[in-house]
PDB file of C-alpha atoms in Angstrom:
ATOM      1  CA  MET R  23     171.093  27.915 117.170  1.00 72.00           C
ATOM      2  CA  ASN R  24     170.770  26.236 120.583  1.00 90.00           C
ATOM      3  CA  ARG R  25     171.625  28.036 123.809  1.00 91.00           C
ATOM      4  CA  LYS R  26     175.032  26.410 124.239  1.00 92.00           C
ATOM      5  CA  LYS R  27     176.130  27.283 120.706  1.00 93.00           C
ATOM      6  CA  LEU R  28     174.737  30.793 121.062  1.00 95.00           C
ATOM      7  CA  TYR R  29     176.772  31.528 124.180  1.00 95.00           C
ATOM      8  CA  LYS R  30     179.924  29.946 122.774  1.00 93.00           C
ATOM      9  CA  TYR R  31     179.519  32.205 119.750  1.00 95.00           C
ATOM     10  CA  LEU R  32     178.988  35.296 121.909  1.00 96.00           C
ATOM     11  CA  LEU R  33     181.922  34.457 124.202  1.00 95.00           C
ATOM     12  CA  LYS R  34     184.130  34.136 121.145  1.00 94.00           C
ATOM     13  CA  ASN R  35     183.002  37.592 120.048  1.00 96.00           C
ATOM     14  CA  ASN R  36     183.222  39.380 123.424  1.00 95.00           C
ATOM     15  CA  MET R  37     179.473  40.003 123.570  1.00 96.00           C
ATOM     16  CA  ALA R  38     178.222  37.277 125.935  1.00 96.00           C
ATOM     17  CA  TYR R  39     178.045  39.385 129.108  1.00 97.00           C
ATOM     18  CA  PHE R  40     176.238  42.242 127.363  1.00 97.00           C
ATOM     19  CA  TYR R  41     173.728  39.827 125.847  1.00 97.00           C
ATOM     20  CA  ALA R  42     173.138  37.887 129.075  1.00 97.00           C
ATOM     21  CA  LYS R  43     172.691  40.998 131.194  1.00 95.00           C
ATOM     22  CA  ASN R  44     170.811  43.311 128.835  1.00 95.00           C
ATOM     23  CA  ILE R  45     168.969  41.232 126.244  1.00 96.00           C
ATOM     24  CA  ASP R  46     168.520  37.605 127.320  1.00 95.00           C
ATOM     25  CA  ARG R  47     165.298  36.901 129.202  1.00 91.00           C
ATOM     26  CA  THR R  48     165.961  33.186 129.748  1.00 92.00           C
ATOM     27  CA  ASN R  49     167.305  32.736 133.243  1.00 88.00           C
ATOM     28  CA  ASP R  50     169.142  29.434 132.703  1.00 92.00           C
ATOM     29  CA  LYS R  51     172.595  28.007 133.491  1.00 93.00           C
ATOM     30  CA  PHE R  52     174.158  29.690 130.445  1.00 94.00           C
ATOM     31  CA  SER R  53     173.098  33.253 131.222  1.00 95.00           C
ATOM     32  CA  LYS R  54     173.665  32.766 134.965  1.00 95.00           C
ATOM     33  CA  SER R  55     177.218  31.463 134.437  1.00 95.00           C
ATOM     34  CA  VAL R  56     178.146  34.301 132.076  1.00 96.00           C
ATOM     35  CA  VAL R  57     176.753  37.017 134.362  1.00 96.00           C
ATOM     36  CA  SER R  58     178.374  35.510 137.460  1.00 95.00           C
ATOM     37  CA  VAL R  59     181.816  35.209 135.882  1.00 95.00           C
ATOM     38  CA  GLY R  60     181.433  38.560 134.131  1.00 95.00           C
ATOM     39  CA  ASN R  61     180.596  40.325 137.397  1.00 96.00           C
ATOM     40  CA  SER R  62     183.669  38.764 139.000  1.00 95.00           C
ATOM     41  CA  LEU R  63     185.924  39.873 136.133  1.00 94.00           C
ATOM     42  CA  ASN R  64     184.499  43.388 136.188  1.00 95.00           C
ATOM     43  CA  SER R  65     185.057  43.543 139.931  1.00 96.00           C
ATOM     44  CA  LYS R  66     188.710  42.670 139.332  1.00 96.00           C
ATOM     45  CA  TYR R  67     188.897  45.369 136.666  1.00 96.00           C
ATOM     46  CA  SER R  68     187.333  47.936 138.999  1.00 95.00           C
ATOM     47  CA  LYS R  69     189.875  47.038 141.690  1.00 96.00           C
ATOM     48  CA  THR R  70     192.740  47.437 139.197  1.00 97.00           C
ATOM     49  CA  LYS R  71     191.370  50.725 137.885  1.00 96.00           C
ATOM     50  CA  THR R  72     191.145  52.090 141.441  1.00 95.00           C
ATOM     51  CA  LEU R  73     194.791  51.111 141.992  1.00 97.00           C
ATOM     52  CA  ILE R  74     195.830  52.857 138.760  1.00 97.00           C
ATOM     53  CA  LEU R  75     194.065  56.048 139.864  1.00 96.00           C
ATOM     54  CA  MET R  76     195.684  55.882 143.315  1.00 96.00           C
ATOM     55  CA  VAL R  77     199.179  55.363 141.872  1.00 97.00           C
ATOM     56  CA  SER R  78     198.663  58.108 139.291  1.00 97.00           C
ATOM     57  CA  LYS R  79     197.688  60.655 141.931  1.00 96.00           C
ATOM     58  CA  GLU R  80     200.561  59.697 144.220  1.00 96.00           C
ATOM     59  CA  ILE R  81     203.228  60.199 141.546  1.00 97.00           C
ATOM     60  CA  GLY R  82     201.468  63.017 139.649  1.00 96.00           C
ATOM     61  CA  VAL R  83     200.830  61.438 136.253  1.00 97.00           C
ATOM     62  CA  LEU R  84     197.775  61.259 133.984  1.00 96.00           C
ATOM     63  CA  PRO R  85     197.381  57.843 132.326  1.00 97.00           C
ATOM     64  CA  ILE R  86     195.052  57.253 129.376  1.00 98.00           C
ATOM     65  CA  LEU R  87     193.257  53.907 129.220  1.00 97.00           C
ATOM     66  CA  PHE R  88     193.548  52.785 125.621  1.00 96.00           C
ATOM     67  CA  LYS R  89     191.093  50.293 123.992  1.00 94.00           C
ATOM     68  CA  THR R  90     190.216  49.118 127.505  1.00 95.00           C
ATOM     69  CA  PHE R  91     187.017  50.943 128.422  1.00 95.00           C
ATOM     70  CA  LYS R  92     184.044  49.038 126.968  1.00 95.00           C
ATOM     71  CA  HIS R  93     181.879  51.360 124.866  1.00 95.00           C
ATOM     72  CA  VAL R  94     179.378  48.515 124.647  1.00 94.00           C
ATOM     73  CA  PRO R  95     178.910  47.484 128.324  1.00 94.00           C
ATOM     74  CA  GLU R  96     180.928  44.285 128.330  1.00 95.00           C
ATOM     75  CA  ILE R  97     183.687  42.972 130.600  1.00 94.00           C
ATOM     76  CA  VAL R  98     187.415  43.647 130.749  1.00 92.00           C
ATOM     77  CA  ASP R  99     188.804  40.129 130.925  1.00 84.00           C
ATOM     78  CA  ASN R 100     192.543  40.561 130.577  1.00 81.00           C
ATOM     79  CA  ASP R 101     195.010  43.432 130.256  1.00 93.00           C
ATOM     80  CA  ILE R 102     194.609  47.163 130.785  1.00 97.00           C
ATOM     81  CA  ASP R 103     196.508  49.233 128.227  1.00 97.00           C
ATOM     82  CA  LEU R 104     197.790  52.608 129.410  1.00 97.00           C
ATOM     83  CA  VAL R 105     199.410  55.466 127.504  1.00 98.00           C
ATOM     84  CA  LEU R 106     201.712  57.769 129.498  1.00 98.00           C
ATOM     85  CA  LYS R 107     204.250  60.487 128.792  1.00 97.00           C
ATOM     86  CA  ARG R 108     207.633  58.930 128.042  1.00 96.00           C
ATOM     87  CA  LYS R 109     209.168  60.433 131.163  1.00 96.00           C
ATOM     88  CA  ASP R 110     206.370  58.958 133.295  1.00 97.00           C
ATOM     89  CA  VAL R 111     206.394  55.333 132.094  1.00 97.00           C
ATOM     90  CA  VAL R 112     209.307  54.106 134.224  1.00 97.00           C
ATOM     91  CA  LYS R 113     208.117  56.156 137.208  1.00 97.00           C
ATOM     92  CA  PHE R 114     204.731  54.449 136.994  1.00 98.00           C
ATOM     93  CA  VAL R 115     206.241  50.966 136.650  1.00 98.00           C
ATOM     94  CA  MET R 116     208.605  51.483 139.593  1.00 97.00           C
ATOM     95  CA  LYS R 117     205.672  52.504 141.789  1.00 98.00           C
ATOM     96  CA  LEU R 118     203.794  49.339 140.784  1.00 98.00           C
ATOM     97  CA  GLU R 119     206.862  47.280 141.628  1.00 98.00           C
ATOM     98  CA  LYS R 120     206.860  48.732 145.144  1.00 97.00           C
ATOM     99  CA  LEU R 121     203.261  47.552 145.437  1.00 97.00           C
ATOM    100  CA  GLY R 122     204.233  43.975 144.625  1.00 97.00           C
ATOM    101  CA  PHE R 123     203.848  43.881 140.856  1.00 98.00           C
ATOM    102  CA  LEU R 124     206.311  41.986 138.698  1.00 98.00           C
ATOM    103  CA  TYR R 125     207.223  43.635 135.415  1.00 98.00           C
ATOM    104  CA  ILE R 126     208.721  42.721 132.080  1.00 97.00           C
ATOM    105  CA  LYS R 127     210.194  45.322 129.751  1.00 96.00           C
ATOM    106  CA  GLU R 128     208.726  44.397 126.372  1.00 93.00           C
ATOM    107  CA  SER R 129     210.350  47.285 124.505  1.00 90.00           C
ATOM    108  CA  LYS R 130     211.954  50.660 125.276  1.00 89.00           C
ATOM    109  CA  TYR R 131     208.725  52.352 126.319  1.00 93.00           C
ATOM    110  CA  LYS R 132     206.408  49.384 126.917  1.00 96.00           C
ATOM    111  CA  TYR R 133     206.057  47.238 130.062  1.00 98.00           C
ATOM    112  CA  ILE R 134     203.875  44.377 131.231  1.00 98.00           C
ATOM    113  CA  CYS R 135     203.074  44.460 134.965  1.00 98.00           C
ATOM    114  CA  THR R 136     201.392  41.590 136.800  1.00 97.00           C
ATOM    115  CA  LYS R 137     200.166  40.775 140.293  1.00 97.00           C
ATOM    116  CA  LYS R 138     197.759  38.090 141.441  1.00 96.00           C
ATOM    117  CA  GLY R 139     194.248  39.442 141.957  1.00 95.00           C
ATOM    118  CA  TYR R 140     194.673  42.290 139.466  1.00 97.00           C
ATOM    119  CA  ASN R 141     194.396  42.707 135.731  1.00 96.00           C
ATOM    120  CA  LYS R 142     197.622  42.772 133.793  1.00 97.00           C
ATOM    121  CA  ILE R 143     198.671  46.445 133.404  1.00 98.00           C
ATOM    122  CA  GLU R 144     200.552  47.418 130.241  1.00 98.00           C
ATOM    123  CA  PRO R 145     201.882  51.011 130.338  1.00 98.00           C
ATOM    124  CA  ARG R 146     203.475  52.395 127.198  1.00 97.00           C
ATOM    125  CA  ALA R 147     204.422  55.780 125.716  1.00 97.00           C
ATOM    126  CA  ASP R 148     203.086  55.264 122.209  1.00 96.00           C
ATOM    127  CA  ILE R 149     200.196  53.553 120.466  1.00 96.00           C
ATOM    128  CA  LEU R 150     201.614  51.078 117.973  1.00 92.00           C
ATOM    129  CA  VAL R 151     200.105  48.884 115.299  1.00 90.00           C
ATOM    130  CA  ALA R 152     202.375  46.055 114.131  1.00 82.00           C
ATOM    131  CA  GLY R 153     205.422  47.994 115.335  1.00 81.00           C
ATOM    132  CA  ARG R 154     204.353  51.208 113.596  1.00 85.00           C
ATOM    133  CA  LYS R 155     203.909  54.223 115.855  1.00 91.00           C
ATOM    134  CA  ILE R 156     200.454  55.718 115.350  1.00 93.00           C
ATOM    135  CA  LEU R 157     200.143  58.197 118.217  1.00 96.00           C
ATOM    136  CA  ASN R 158     202.256  59.405 121.117  1.00 96.00           C
ATOM    137  CA  TYR R 159     200.801  60.523 124.437  1.00 97.00           C
ATOM    138  CA  GLN R 160     200.311  64.162 123.457  1.00 96.00           C
ATOM    139  CA  GLN R 161     198.577  63.215 120.210  1.00 96.00           C
ATOM    140  CA  THR R 162     196.347  60.691 122.000  1.00 97.00           C
ATOM    141  CA  LEU R 163     195.036  63.468 124.271  1.00 97.00           C
ATOM    142  CA  LYS R 164     193.092  64.788 121.254  1.00 96.00           C
ATOM    143  CA  TYR R 165     190.892  61.700 121.357  1.00 97.00           C
ATOM    144  CA  VAL R 166     189.938  61.154 125.002  1.00 97.00           C
ATOM    145  CA  GLN R 167     186.979  61.387 127.339  1.00 96.00           C
ATOM    146  CA  LYS R 168     186.488  61.209 131.108  1.00 95.00           C
ATOM    147  CA  ILE R 169     184.390  58.402 132.541  1.00 93.00           C
ATOM    148  CA  GLY R 170     183.343  57.553 136.085  1.00 88.00           C
ATOM    149  CA  LYS R 171     182.217  59.661 139.027  1.00 84.00           C
ATOM    150  CA  GLY R 172     184.003  61.838 141.563  1.00 78.00           C
ATOM    151  CA  ASN R 173     187.422  60.494 142.533  1.00 77.00           C
ATOM    152  CA  GLU R 174     186.884  57.482 140.277  1.00 81.00           C
ATOM    153  CA  LYS R 175     186.991  59.527 137.056  1.00 91.00           C
ATOM    154  CA  ILE R 176     189.570  58.213 134.630  1.00 95.00           C
ATOM    155  CA  THR R 177     190.723  59.308 131.166  1.00 97.00           C
ATOM    156  CA  VAL R 178     190.023  56.857 128.341  1.00 97.00           C
ATOM    157  CA  THR R 179     190.366  56.934 124.563  1.00 98.00           C
ATOM    158  CA  ASN R 180     187.091  57.798 122.878  1.00 98.00           C
ATOM    159  CA  GLN R 181     185.008  55.430 120.781  1.00 98.00           C
ATOM    160  CA  GLU R 182     186.176  56.941 117.492  1.00 98.00           C
ATOM    161  CA  LEU R 183     189.842  56.271 118.252  1.00 98.00           C
ATOM    162  CA  ASP R 184     189.153  52.745 119.492  1.00 98.00           C
ATOM    163  CA  ALA R 185     187.107  52.043 116.358  1.00 98.00           C
ATOM    164  CA  PHE R 186     189.943  53.386 114.211  1.00 98.00           C
ATOM    165  CA  TYR R 187     192.441  51.191 116.054  1.00 97.00           C
ATOM    166  CA  PHE R 188     190.341  48.024 115.671  1.00 97.00           C
ATOM    167  CA  MET R 189     190.132  48.599 111.926  1.00 98.00           C
ATOM    168  CA  LEU R 190     193.821  49.331 111.468  1.00 97.00           C
ATOM    169  CA  ASN R 191     194.848  46.445 113.720  1.00 96.00           C
ATOM    170  CA  CYS R 192     192.671  44.056 111.736  1.00 97.00           C
ATOM    171  CA  LEU R 193     194.685  44.968 108.643  1.00 98.00           C
ATOM    172  CA  TYR R 194     198.173  45.386 110.027  1.00 96.00           C
ATOM    173  CA  GLY R 195     198.011  43.000 112.994  1.00 94.00           C
ATOM    174  CA  PRO R 196     197.129  40.874 111.083  1.00 96.00           C
ATOM    175  CA  ASN R 197     193.953  40.220 113.037  1.00 96.00           C
ATOM    176  CA  TYR R 198     190.233  39.563 112.723  1.00 97.00           C
ATOM    177  CA  LEU R 199     187.106  41.560 113.458  1.00 97.00           C
ATOM    178  CA  LYS R 200     184.963  40.348 116.365  1.00 97.00           C
ATOM    179  CA  LEU R 201     181.332  41.293 116.850  1.00 97.00           C
ATOM    180  CA  TYR R 202     182.337  43.609 119.727  1.00 97.00           C
ATOM    181  CA  HIS R 203     184.795  45.439 117.448  1.00 97.00           C
ATOM    182  CA  TYR R 204     182.091  45.853 114.827  1.00 97.00           C
ATOM    183  CA  MET R 205     179.606  47.209 117.395  1.00 97.00           C
ATOM    184  CA  VAL R 206     182.157  49.842 118.452  1.00 98.00           C
ATOM    185  CA  ILE R 207     182.828  50.827 114.834  1.00 98.00           C
ATOM    186  CA  ASP R 208     179.144  50.846 113.919  1.00 97.00           C
ATOM    187  CA  GLY R 209     178.341  53.045 116.905  1.00 96.00           C
ATOM    188  CA  VAL R 210     180.195  56.119 115.632  1.00 97.00           C
ATOM    189  CA  VAL R 211     179.867  58.460 112.677  1.00 97.00           C
ATOM    190  CA  PHE R 212     182.311  57.054 110.136  1.00 97.00           C
ATOM    191  CA  SER R 213     183.485  60.489 108.986  1.00 97.00           C
ATOM    192  CA  ARG R 214     185.006  60.973 112.469  1.00 97.00           C
ATOM    193  CA  ILE R 215     187.094  57.842 112.005  1.00 97.00           C
ATOM    194  CA  GLU R 216     188.166  59.202 108.626  1.00 98.00           C
ATOM    195  CA  GLU R 217     189.252  62.463 110.282  1.00 97.00           C
ATOM    196  CA  ILE R 218     191.531  60.530 112.646  1.00 97.00           C
ATOM    197  CA  ALA R 219     192.862  58.516 109.716  1.00 97.00           C
ATOM    198  CA  LYS R 220     193.692  61.725 107.833  1.00 97.00           C
ATOM    199  CA  ASP R 221     195.565  63.116 110.843  1.00 94.00           C
ATOM    200  CA  ILE R 222     197.636  59.930 111.105  1.00 92.00           C
ATOM    201  CA  SER R 223     198.067  59.459 107.327  1.00 93.00           C
ATOM    202  CA  CYS R 224     196.129  56.168 107.283  1.00 95.00           C
ATOM    203  CA  LEU R 225     193.092  57.167 105.250  1.00 97.00           C
ATOM    204  CA  PRO R 226     193.819  54.803 102.300  1.00 97.00           C
ATOM    205  CA  GLU R 227     193.906  51.810 104.684  1.00 97.00           C
ATOM    206  CA  ILE R 228     190.678  52.835 106.423  1.00 97.00           C
ATOM    207  CA  THR R 229     188.979  53.386 103.065  1.00 98.00           C
ATOM    208  CA  PHE R 230     190.178  49.935 101.971  1.00 98.00           C
ATOM    209  CA  PHE R 231     188.776  48.357 105.140  1.00 98.00           C
ATOM    210  CA  LYS R 232     185.431  50.076 104.751  1.00 97.00           C
ATOM    211  CA  ARG R 233     185.101  48.954 101.136  1.00 97.00           C
ATOM    212  CA  LYS R 234     186.321  45.379 101.608  1.00 97.00           C
ATOM    213  CA  VAL R 235     184.822  44.593 105.027  1.00 97.00           C
ATOM    214  CA  LEU R 236     182.279  47.035 106.443  1.00 97.00           C
ATOM    215  CA  ASP R 237     180.341  47.626 103.232  1.00 96.00           C
ATOM    216  CA  LYS R 238     179.979  43.865 102.736  1.00 93.00           C
ATOM    217  CA  ILE R 239     178.653  43.011 106.196  1.00 94.00           C
ATOM    218  CA  SER R 240     175.091  41.708 106.011  1.00 88.00           C
ATOM    219  CA  LYS R 241     172.584  40.701 108.674  1.00 82.00           C
ATOM    220  CA  ASP R 242     173.450  37.016 108.388  1.00 86.00           C
ATOM    221  CA  VAL R 243     177.238  37.399 108.565  1.00 92.00           C
ATOM    222  CA  SER R 244     179.064  35.291 111.144  1.00 94.00           C
ATOM    223  CA  PHE R 245     181.729  36.881 113.304  1.00 96.00           C
ATOM    224  CA  PRO R 246     184.685  36.970 113.675  1.00 97.00           C
ATOM    225  CA  ILE R 247     185.460  38.212 110.179  1.00 96.00           C
ATOM    226  CA  PHE R 248     188.749  37.670 108.383  1.00 97.00           C
ATOM    227  CA  LEU R 249     189.654  39.407 105.155  1.00 97.00           C
ATOM    228  CA  LYS R 250     188.970  37.315 102.071  1.00 97.00           C
ATOM    229  CA  ASN R 251     192.194  35.842 100.721  1.00 98.00           C
ATOM    230  CA  ILE R 252     192.125  37.889  97.535  1.00 98.00           C
ATOM    231  CA  ASP R 253     191.400  41.083  99.492  1.00 98.00           C
ATOM    232  CA  TYR R 254     194.239  40.331 101.867  1.00 98.00           C
ATOM    233  CA  LEU R 255     196.671  39.819  98.999  1.00 98.00           C
ATOM    234  CA  VAL R 256     195.571  43.121  97.455  1.00 98.00           C
ATOM    235  CA  PHE R 257     196.135  44.833 100.818  1.00 98.00           C
ATOM    236  CA  TYR R 258     199.507  43.119 101.214  1.00 98.00           C
ATOM    237  CA  ILE R 259     200.723  44.273  97.788  1.00 97.00           C
ATOM    238  CA  ARG R 260     199.426  47.824  98.239  1.00 97.00           C
ATOM    239  CA  PHE R 261     200.455  48.511 101.826  1.00 96.00           C
ATOM    240  CA  ILE R 262     203.036  45.981 102.987  1.00 96.00           C
ATOM    241  CA  MET R 263     205.120  44.505 100.181  1.00 96.00           C
ATOM    242  CA  PHE R 264     206.771  47.813  99.269  1.00 94.00           C
ATOM    243  CA  ASN R 265     206.482  49.458 102.697  1.00 92.00           C
ATOM    244  CA  SER R 266     209.918  50.857 103.502  1.00 90.00           C
ATOM    245  CA  ASN R 267     208.976  51.201 107.193  1.00 85.00           C
ATOM    246  CA  MET R 268     208.634  47.424 107.579  1.00 89.00           C
ATOM    247  CA  ILE R 269     211.627  45.105 107.604  1.00 92.00           C
ATOM    248  CA  PHE R 270     211.678  42.053 105.338  1.00 94.00           C
ATOM    249  CA  THR R 271     211.160  39.522 108.154  1.00 94.00           C
ATOM    250  CA  SER R 272     208.061  41.421 109.354  1.00 93.00           C
ATOM    251  CA  LYS R 273     206.620  41.305 105.852  1.00 96.00           C
ATOM    252  CA  ILE R 274     207.116  37.539 105.671  1.00 96.00           C
ATOM    253  CA  LYS R 275     205.647  37.042 109.172  1.00 96.00           C
ATOM    254  CA  HIS R 276     202.612  39.136 108.286  1.00 96.00           C
ATOM    255  CA  LEU R 277     201.854  36.922 105.302  1.00 97.00           C
ATOM    256  CA  LEU R 278     202.342  33.688 107.244  1.00 97.00           C
ATOM    257  CA  PHE R 279     200.444  34.831 110.331  1.00 97.00           C
ATOM    258  CA  PHE R 280     197.387  35.921 108.372  1.00 98.00           C
ATOM    259  CA  PHE R 281     196.863  32.499 106.818  1.00 98.00           C
ATOM    260  CA  PHE R 282     197.860  30.655 110.002  1.00 97.00           C
ATOM    261  CA  PHE R 283     195.374  32.602 112.170  1.00 97.00           C
ATOM    262  CA  LYS R 284     192.610  32.313 109.585  1.00 98.00           C
ATOM    263  CA  TYR R 285     192.898  28.605 108.877  1.00 97.00           C
ATOM    264  CA  LYS R 286     193.519  27.723 112.501  1.00 97.00           C
ATOM    265  CA  TYR R 287     190.026  29.130 113.065  1.00 96.00           C
ATOM    266  CA  ILE R 288     188.471  27.611 109.952  1.00 96.00           C
ATOM    267  CA  PHE R 289     189.807  24.099 110.562  1.00 96.00           C
ATOM    268  CA  PHE R 290     189.992  23.925 114.366  1.00 94.00           C
ATOM    269  CA  ASN R 291     187.579  26.673 115.516  1.00 92.00           C
ATOM    270  CA  LYS R 292     190.440  28.224 117.533  1.00 93.00           C
ATOM    271  CA  LEU R 293     190.931  31.979 117.634  1.00 94.00           C
ATOM    272  CA  HIS R 294     194.588  32.784 118.140  1.00 92.00           C
ATOM    273  CA  PHE R 295     194.065  35.769 120.458  1.00 88.00           C
ATOM    274  CA  GLN R 296     191.007  34.421 122.258  1.00 85.00           C
ATOM    275  CA  HIS R 297     190.841  35.035 126.024  1.00 80.00           C
ATOM    276  CA  GLN R 298     189.540  31.983 127.838  1.00 78.00           C
ATOM    277  CA  TRP R 299     186.730  32.591 130.313  1.00 78.00           C
ATOM    278  CA  PRO R 300     186.597  30.162 133.274  1.00 76.00           C
ATOM    279  CA  ILE R 301     183.211  28.808 132.119  1.00 77.00           C
ATOM    280  CA  ARG R 302     182.259  25.231 131.346  1.00 70.00           C
ATOM    281  CA  PHE R 303     178.843  24.593 129.776  1.00 67.00           C
TER     282      PHE R 303
END
């Protein structure tokens, strides 16, 4: 694989910055571009994180960064997901509005807040997967850690919970598994993910994912990974078709979206949820 293809592959899989900064020893235009842009994006993230801490202290709330902190030292290139107590969500959003942020109410307890020069901030009261509530704020507190130093310490979800979420989201999203997601999952003891799954009554899905995806990953596999069609149909019949918690239109959309996302990538090399870095090789 030539250098251009290598970095396009890594960018697609959210591992380019880590590779360029920690592994690559070739100081060429590809590694330089990735590190330069990555540093800029991480600076923007740091600025946004500092703002979140300032706002939180001013109004007396404790936000949890969810699936945002990079357990493999990569970059945060888009939104910052926050979990807050239900009573604190609107309070937090109103404070951001006073600081010049525009907001959109996506659902009852979920907002999208934007301001030029900052990452998109998305506070919510619950962690959802495909509309299904997985954890509320109080439950999420069981799976957190503190990162940072001094006044910059912030509460984030731990690697086990993020790994669990990536697996469940791949199934229920429907979504695909990037190399970064796999590195997060592979970096924890799997029994700890199973413990979370038991608590949330999702163990059969996690067991299915392990058997159909993780156990089949070999050294020469190419990421991102989509479920095989037959495996997806088995999952759909077992967990979606007769799921009384999902409405009929959601079941139809799930089926259509899976094949649309997968074959959009296969035929056009376009990942549906891909964030575009401002890099031109």
